[in-house]
Short mmCIF file of C-alpha atoms in Angstrom, two decimals:
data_model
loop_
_atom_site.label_atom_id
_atom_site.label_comp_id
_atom_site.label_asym_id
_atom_site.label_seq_id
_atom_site.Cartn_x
_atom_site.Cartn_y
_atom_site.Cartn_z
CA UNK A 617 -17.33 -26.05 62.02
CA UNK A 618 -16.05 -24.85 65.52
CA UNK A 619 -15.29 -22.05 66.79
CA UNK A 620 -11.40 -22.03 66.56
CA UNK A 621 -11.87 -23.54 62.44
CA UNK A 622 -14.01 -20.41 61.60
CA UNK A 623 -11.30 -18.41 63.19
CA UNK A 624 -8.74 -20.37 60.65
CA UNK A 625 -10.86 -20.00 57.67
CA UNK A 626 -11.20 -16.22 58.06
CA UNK A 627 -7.19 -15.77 59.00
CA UNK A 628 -6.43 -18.21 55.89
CA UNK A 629 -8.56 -16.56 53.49
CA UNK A 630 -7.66 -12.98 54.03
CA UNK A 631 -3.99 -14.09 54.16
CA UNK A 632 -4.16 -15.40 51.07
CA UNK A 633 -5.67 -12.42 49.58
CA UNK A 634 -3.14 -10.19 51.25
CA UNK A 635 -0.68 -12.70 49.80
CA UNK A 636 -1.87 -12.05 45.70
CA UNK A 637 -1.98 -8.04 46.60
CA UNK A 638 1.47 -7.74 47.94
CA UNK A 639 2.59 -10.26 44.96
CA UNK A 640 0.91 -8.25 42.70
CA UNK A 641 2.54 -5.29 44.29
CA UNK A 642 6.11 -7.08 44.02
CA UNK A 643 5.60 -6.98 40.33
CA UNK A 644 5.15 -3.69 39.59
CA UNK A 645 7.83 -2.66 41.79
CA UNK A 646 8.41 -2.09 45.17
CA UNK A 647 8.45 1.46 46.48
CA UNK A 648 9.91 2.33 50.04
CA UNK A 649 7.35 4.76 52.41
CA UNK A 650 9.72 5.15 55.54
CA UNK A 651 12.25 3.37 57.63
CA UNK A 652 11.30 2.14 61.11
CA UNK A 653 13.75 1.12 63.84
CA UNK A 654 16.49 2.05 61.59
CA UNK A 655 17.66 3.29 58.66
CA UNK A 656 17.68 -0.34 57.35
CA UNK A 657 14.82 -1.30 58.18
CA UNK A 658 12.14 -0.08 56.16
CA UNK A 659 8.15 -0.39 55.35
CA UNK A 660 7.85 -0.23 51.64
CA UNK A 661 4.30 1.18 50.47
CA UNK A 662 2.81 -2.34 49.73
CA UNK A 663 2.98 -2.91 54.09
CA UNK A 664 0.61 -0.17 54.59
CA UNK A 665 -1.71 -1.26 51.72
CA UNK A 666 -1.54 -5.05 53.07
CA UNK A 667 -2.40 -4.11 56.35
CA UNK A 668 -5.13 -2.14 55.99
CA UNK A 669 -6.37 -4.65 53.44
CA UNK A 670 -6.45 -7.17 56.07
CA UNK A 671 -7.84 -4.56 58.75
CA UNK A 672 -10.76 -3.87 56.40
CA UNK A 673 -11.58 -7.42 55.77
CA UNK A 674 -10.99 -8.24 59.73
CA UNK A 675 -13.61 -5.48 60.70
CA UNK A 676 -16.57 -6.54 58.35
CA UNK A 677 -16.07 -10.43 59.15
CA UNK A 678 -15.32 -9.85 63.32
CA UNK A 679 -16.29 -6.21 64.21
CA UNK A 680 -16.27 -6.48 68.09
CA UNK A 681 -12.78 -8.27 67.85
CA UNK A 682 -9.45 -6.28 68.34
CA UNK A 683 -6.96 -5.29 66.18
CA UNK A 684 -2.60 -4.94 66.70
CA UNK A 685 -0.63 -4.55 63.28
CA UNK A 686 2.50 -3.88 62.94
CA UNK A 687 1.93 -0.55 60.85
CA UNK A 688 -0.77 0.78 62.03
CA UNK A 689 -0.88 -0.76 65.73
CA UNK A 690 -4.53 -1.43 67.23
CA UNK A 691 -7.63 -0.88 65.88
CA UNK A 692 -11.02 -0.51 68.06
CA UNK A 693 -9.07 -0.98 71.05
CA UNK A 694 -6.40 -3.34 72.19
CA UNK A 695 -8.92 -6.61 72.84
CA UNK A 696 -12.31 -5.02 71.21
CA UNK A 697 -15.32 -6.08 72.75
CA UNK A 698 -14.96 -9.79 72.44
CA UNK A 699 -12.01 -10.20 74.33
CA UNK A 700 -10.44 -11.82 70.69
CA UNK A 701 -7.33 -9.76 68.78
CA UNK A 702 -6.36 -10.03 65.57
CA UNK A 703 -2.51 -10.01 65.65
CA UNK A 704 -0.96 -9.17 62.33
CA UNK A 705 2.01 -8.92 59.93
CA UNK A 706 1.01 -8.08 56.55
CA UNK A 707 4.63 -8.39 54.81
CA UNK A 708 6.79 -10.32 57.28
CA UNK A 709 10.30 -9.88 55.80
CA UNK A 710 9.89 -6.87 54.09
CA UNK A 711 13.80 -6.45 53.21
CA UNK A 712 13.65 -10.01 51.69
CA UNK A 713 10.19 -8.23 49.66
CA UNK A 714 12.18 -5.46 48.55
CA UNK A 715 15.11 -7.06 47.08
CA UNK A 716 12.95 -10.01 45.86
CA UNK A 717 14.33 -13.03 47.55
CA UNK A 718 10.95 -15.15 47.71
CA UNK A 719 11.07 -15.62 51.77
CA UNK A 720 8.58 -13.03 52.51
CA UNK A 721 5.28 -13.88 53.63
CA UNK A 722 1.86 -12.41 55.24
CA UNK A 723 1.07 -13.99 59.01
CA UNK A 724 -2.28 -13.25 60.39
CA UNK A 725 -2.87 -14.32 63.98
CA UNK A 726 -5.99 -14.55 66.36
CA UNK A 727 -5.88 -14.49 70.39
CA UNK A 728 -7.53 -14.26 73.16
CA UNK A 729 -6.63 -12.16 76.00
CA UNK A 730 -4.11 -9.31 75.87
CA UNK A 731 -2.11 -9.18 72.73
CA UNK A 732 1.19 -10.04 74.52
CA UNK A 733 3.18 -13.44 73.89
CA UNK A 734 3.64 -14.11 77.29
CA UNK A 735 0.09 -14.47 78.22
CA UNK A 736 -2.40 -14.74 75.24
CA UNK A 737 -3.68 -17.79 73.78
CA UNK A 738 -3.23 -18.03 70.65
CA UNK A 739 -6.39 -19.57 68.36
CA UNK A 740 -5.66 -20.06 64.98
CA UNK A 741 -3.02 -19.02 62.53
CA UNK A 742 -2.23 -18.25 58.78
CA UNK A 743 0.82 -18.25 57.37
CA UNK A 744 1.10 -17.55 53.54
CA UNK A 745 3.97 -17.24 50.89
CA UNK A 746 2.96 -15.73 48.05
CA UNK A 747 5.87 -16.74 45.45
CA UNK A 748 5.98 -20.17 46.54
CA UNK A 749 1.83 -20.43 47.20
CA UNK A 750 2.79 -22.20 50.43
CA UNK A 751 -0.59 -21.89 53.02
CA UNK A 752 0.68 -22.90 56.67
CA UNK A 753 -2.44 -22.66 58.97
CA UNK A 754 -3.14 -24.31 62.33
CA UNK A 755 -6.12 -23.68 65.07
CA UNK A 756 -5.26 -24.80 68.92
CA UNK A 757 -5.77 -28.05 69.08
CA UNK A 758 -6.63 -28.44 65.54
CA UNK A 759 -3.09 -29.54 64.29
CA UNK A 760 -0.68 -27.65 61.88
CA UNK A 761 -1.01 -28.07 57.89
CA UNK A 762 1.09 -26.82 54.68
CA UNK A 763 -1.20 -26.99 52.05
CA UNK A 764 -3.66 -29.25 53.77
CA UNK A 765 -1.03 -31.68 54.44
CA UNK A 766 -0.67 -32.46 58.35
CA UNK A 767 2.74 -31.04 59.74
CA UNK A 768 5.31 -32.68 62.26
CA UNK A 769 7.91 -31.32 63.39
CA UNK A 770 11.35 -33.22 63.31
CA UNK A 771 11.93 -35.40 66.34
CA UNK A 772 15.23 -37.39 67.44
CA UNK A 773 17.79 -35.08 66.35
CA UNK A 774 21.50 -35.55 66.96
CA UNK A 775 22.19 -31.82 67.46
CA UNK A 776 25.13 -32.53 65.35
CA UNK A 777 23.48 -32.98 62.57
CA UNK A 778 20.53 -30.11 63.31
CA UNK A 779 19.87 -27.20 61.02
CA UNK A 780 19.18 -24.51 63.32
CA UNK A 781 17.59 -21.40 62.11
CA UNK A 782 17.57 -17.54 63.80
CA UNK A 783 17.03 -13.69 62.90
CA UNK A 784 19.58 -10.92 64.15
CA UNK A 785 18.37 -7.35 65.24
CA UNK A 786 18.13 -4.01 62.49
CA UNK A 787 20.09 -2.15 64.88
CA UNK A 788 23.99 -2.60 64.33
CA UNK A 789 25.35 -2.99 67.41
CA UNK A 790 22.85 -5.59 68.68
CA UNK A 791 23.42 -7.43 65.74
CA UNK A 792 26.88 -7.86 66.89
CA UNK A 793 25.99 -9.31 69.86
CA UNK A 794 24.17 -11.73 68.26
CA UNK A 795 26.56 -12.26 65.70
CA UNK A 796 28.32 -13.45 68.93
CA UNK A 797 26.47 -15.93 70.43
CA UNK A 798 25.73 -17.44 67.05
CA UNK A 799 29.79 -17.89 66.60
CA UNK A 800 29.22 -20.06 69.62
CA UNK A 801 26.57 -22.02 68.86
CA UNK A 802 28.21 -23.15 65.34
CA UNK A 803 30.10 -26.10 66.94
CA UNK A 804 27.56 -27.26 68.09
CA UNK A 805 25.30 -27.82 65.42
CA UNK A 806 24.83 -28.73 61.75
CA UNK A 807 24.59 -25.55 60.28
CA UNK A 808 22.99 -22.04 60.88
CA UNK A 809 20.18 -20.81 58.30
CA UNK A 810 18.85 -16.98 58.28
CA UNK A 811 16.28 -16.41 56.86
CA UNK A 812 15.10 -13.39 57.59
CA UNK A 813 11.16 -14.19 58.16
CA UNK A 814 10.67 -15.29 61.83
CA UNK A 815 7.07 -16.42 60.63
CA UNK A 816 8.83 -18.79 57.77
CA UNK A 817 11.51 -19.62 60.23
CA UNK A 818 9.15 -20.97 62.96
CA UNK A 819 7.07 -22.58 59.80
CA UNK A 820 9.90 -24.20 58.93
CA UNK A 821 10.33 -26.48 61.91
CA UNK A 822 6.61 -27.08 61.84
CA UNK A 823 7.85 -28.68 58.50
CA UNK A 824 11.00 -30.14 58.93
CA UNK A 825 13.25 -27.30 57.46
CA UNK A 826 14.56 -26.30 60.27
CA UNK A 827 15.26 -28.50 63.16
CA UNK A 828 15.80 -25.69 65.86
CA UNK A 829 15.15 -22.09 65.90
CA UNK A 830 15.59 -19.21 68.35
CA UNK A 831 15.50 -15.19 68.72
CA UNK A 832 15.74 -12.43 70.35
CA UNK A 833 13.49 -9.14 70.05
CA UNK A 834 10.39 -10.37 67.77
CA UNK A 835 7.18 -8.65 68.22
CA UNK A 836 3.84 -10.35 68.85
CA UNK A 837 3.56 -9.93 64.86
CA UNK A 838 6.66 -11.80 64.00
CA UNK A 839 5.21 -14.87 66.14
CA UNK A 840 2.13 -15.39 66.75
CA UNK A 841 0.83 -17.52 63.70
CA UNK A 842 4.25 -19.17 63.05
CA UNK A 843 4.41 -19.79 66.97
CA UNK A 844 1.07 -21.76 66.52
CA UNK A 845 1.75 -23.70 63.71
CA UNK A 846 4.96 -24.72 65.14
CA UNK A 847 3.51 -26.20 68.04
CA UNK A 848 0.43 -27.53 66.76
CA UNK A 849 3.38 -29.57 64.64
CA UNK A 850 4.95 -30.92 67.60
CA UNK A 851 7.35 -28.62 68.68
CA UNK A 852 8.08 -27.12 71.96
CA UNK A 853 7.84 -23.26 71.95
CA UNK A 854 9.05 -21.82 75.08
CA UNK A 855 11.41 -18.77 76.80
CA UNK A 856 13.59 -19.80 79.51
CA UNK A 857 12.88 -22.47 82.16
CA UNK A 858 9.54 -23.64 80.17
CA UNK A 859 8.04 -20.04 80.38
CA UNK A 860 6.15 -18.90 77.65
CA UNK A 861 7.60 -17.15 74.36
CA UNK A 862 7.74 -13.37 74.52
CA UNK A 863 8.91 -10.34 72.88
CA UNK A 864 12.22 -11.42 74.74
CA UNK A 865 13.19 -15.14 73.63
CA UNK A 866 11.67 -17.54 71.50
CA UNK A 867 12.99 -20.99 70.91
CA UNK A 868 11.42 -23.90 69.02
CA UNK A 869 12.42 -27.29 68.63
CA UNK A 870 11.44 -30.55 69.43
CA UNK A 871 11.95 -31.00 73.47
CA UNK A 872 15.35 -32.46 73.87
CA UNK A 873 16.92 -30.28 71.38
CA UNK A 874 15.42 -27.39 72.40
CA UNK A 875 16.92 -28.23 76.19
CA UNK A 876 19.98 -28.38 74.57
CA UNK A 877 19.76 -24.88 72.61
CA UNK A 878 18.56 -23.61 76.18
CA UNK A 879 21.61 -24.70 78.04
CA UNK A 880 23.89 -23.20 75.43
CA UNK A 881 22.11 -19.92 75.21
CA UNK A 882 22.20 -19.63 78.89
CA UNK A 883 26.32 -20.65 78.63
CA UNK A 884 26.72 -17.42 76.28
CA UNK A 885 24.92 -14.73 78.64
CA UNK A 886 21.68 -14.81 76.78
CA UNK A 887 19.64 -15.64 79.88
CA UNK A 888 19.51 -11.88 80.05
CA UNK A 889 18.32 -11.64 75.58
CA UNK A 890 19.96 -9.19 73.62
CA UNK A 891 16.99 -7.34 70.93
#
């Protein structure tokens, strides 16, 4: 086993287990601990005791590795010792957790370097939903899977007849700006799906859900597994002008549709993102 697959196996194992606690949590009911950016955006109880399930677990497997969650933010430094970060999300669409629409999911990232989109390199990835028992993993280089079946991503597409997926803001007004842009897009292509799990979203054109997917304002959290996955499957995950993906922009789609998503984005203002 190499170095990047022992990586996978620990992200997809504690993922998994995270996924069964924070099902089992869903059952007995969900119970909100605070609000975050905004009122509507919340962390219910079964976050917190996700995350620092998965820290736990992270620390006696990799204990010289860093730590960034989205609760509870680093852990034994921003990079550890090893100059590896665990990167994590223990209830990625937690408003689709607390009114029980089953598009919620637990993404658990590894990368080396500073945990920052822009210039990490990302290792391996696990992406789990718990209600549909849907495992996507990948390792760099190593391809992208659902279930241990190998992913591609869907090439050739008209954009016409493309199902593009995205995520808006939990702030109001920059929702509305979104909102926006969107409007514009819509003639463009088949339809517009959200979601409201970046990690599914970007999962989903690893698997041929989604053809095309962008957004503004994600944290390394939201991305970095589903990033992986989706381009392990094929697609082209960039920012502007073939930069990497940040906190700013990410789009993913195979190459000439993503081009064209680019160019339309860029037609709408959104060279300068709104999140």
């Amino acid at each position: 086993m190499t170095g990047h697959e022992e990586l996978l196996q620990i992200a997809t194992d504690i993922a998994a287990e995270a996924g069964e606690l924070i099902l089992r949590r869903r059952r007995e009911g969900v119970e909100i601990a605070a609000s975050k950016s905004s009122v509507e955006d919340v962390v219910t109880r079964a976050d917190r005791e996700s995350e620092q399930f998965i820290r736990d677990r992270l620390i006696a497997a990799r204990p010289d590795d860093g730590f960034l969650g989205e609760e509870t933010g680093t852990e034994g430094g921003a990079t550890g010792t090893s100059g590896l970060t665990w990167v994590v999300d223990p209830i990625d669409g937690t408003v689709n957790y607390l009114y029980d629409i089953p598009a919620y999911a637990v993404s658990i990232g590894v990368v080396e370097g500073e945990p920052d989109p822009a210039t990490w390199t990302a290792l391996a990835g696990a992406v789990v939903n718990p209600v549909l028992g849907e495992h996507y993993t990948a390792s760099r280089g190593g391809g992208a899977r659902l279930n241990g079946r190998a992913l591609e991503v869907n090439r050739g597409v008209a954009p016409n007849v493309a199902l593009l997926g995205t995520g808006f803001s939990y702030t109001a007004s920059r929702r509305m700006e979104q909102a926006a842009v969107l409007g514009a897009l819509l003639g463009t292509f088949r339809d517009v799906r959200r979601i409201g799990s970046a990690a599914l979203d970007l999962c989903s054109v690893a698997s041929g859900r989604l053809d095309a997917y962008y957004e503004s304002g994600l944290k390394p959290w939201d991305q970095v597994a589903g990033a992986l996955i989706a381009a392990e499957a094929g697609a082209t995950v960039a920012g502007f002008d073939g930069a990497p993906a940040t906190t700013q922009l990410i789009m993913a789609a195979d190459a000439p549709l993503l081009a064209v998503l680019e160019r339309l984005l860029i037609e709408q203002g959104f060279a300068t993102p709104i999140g």
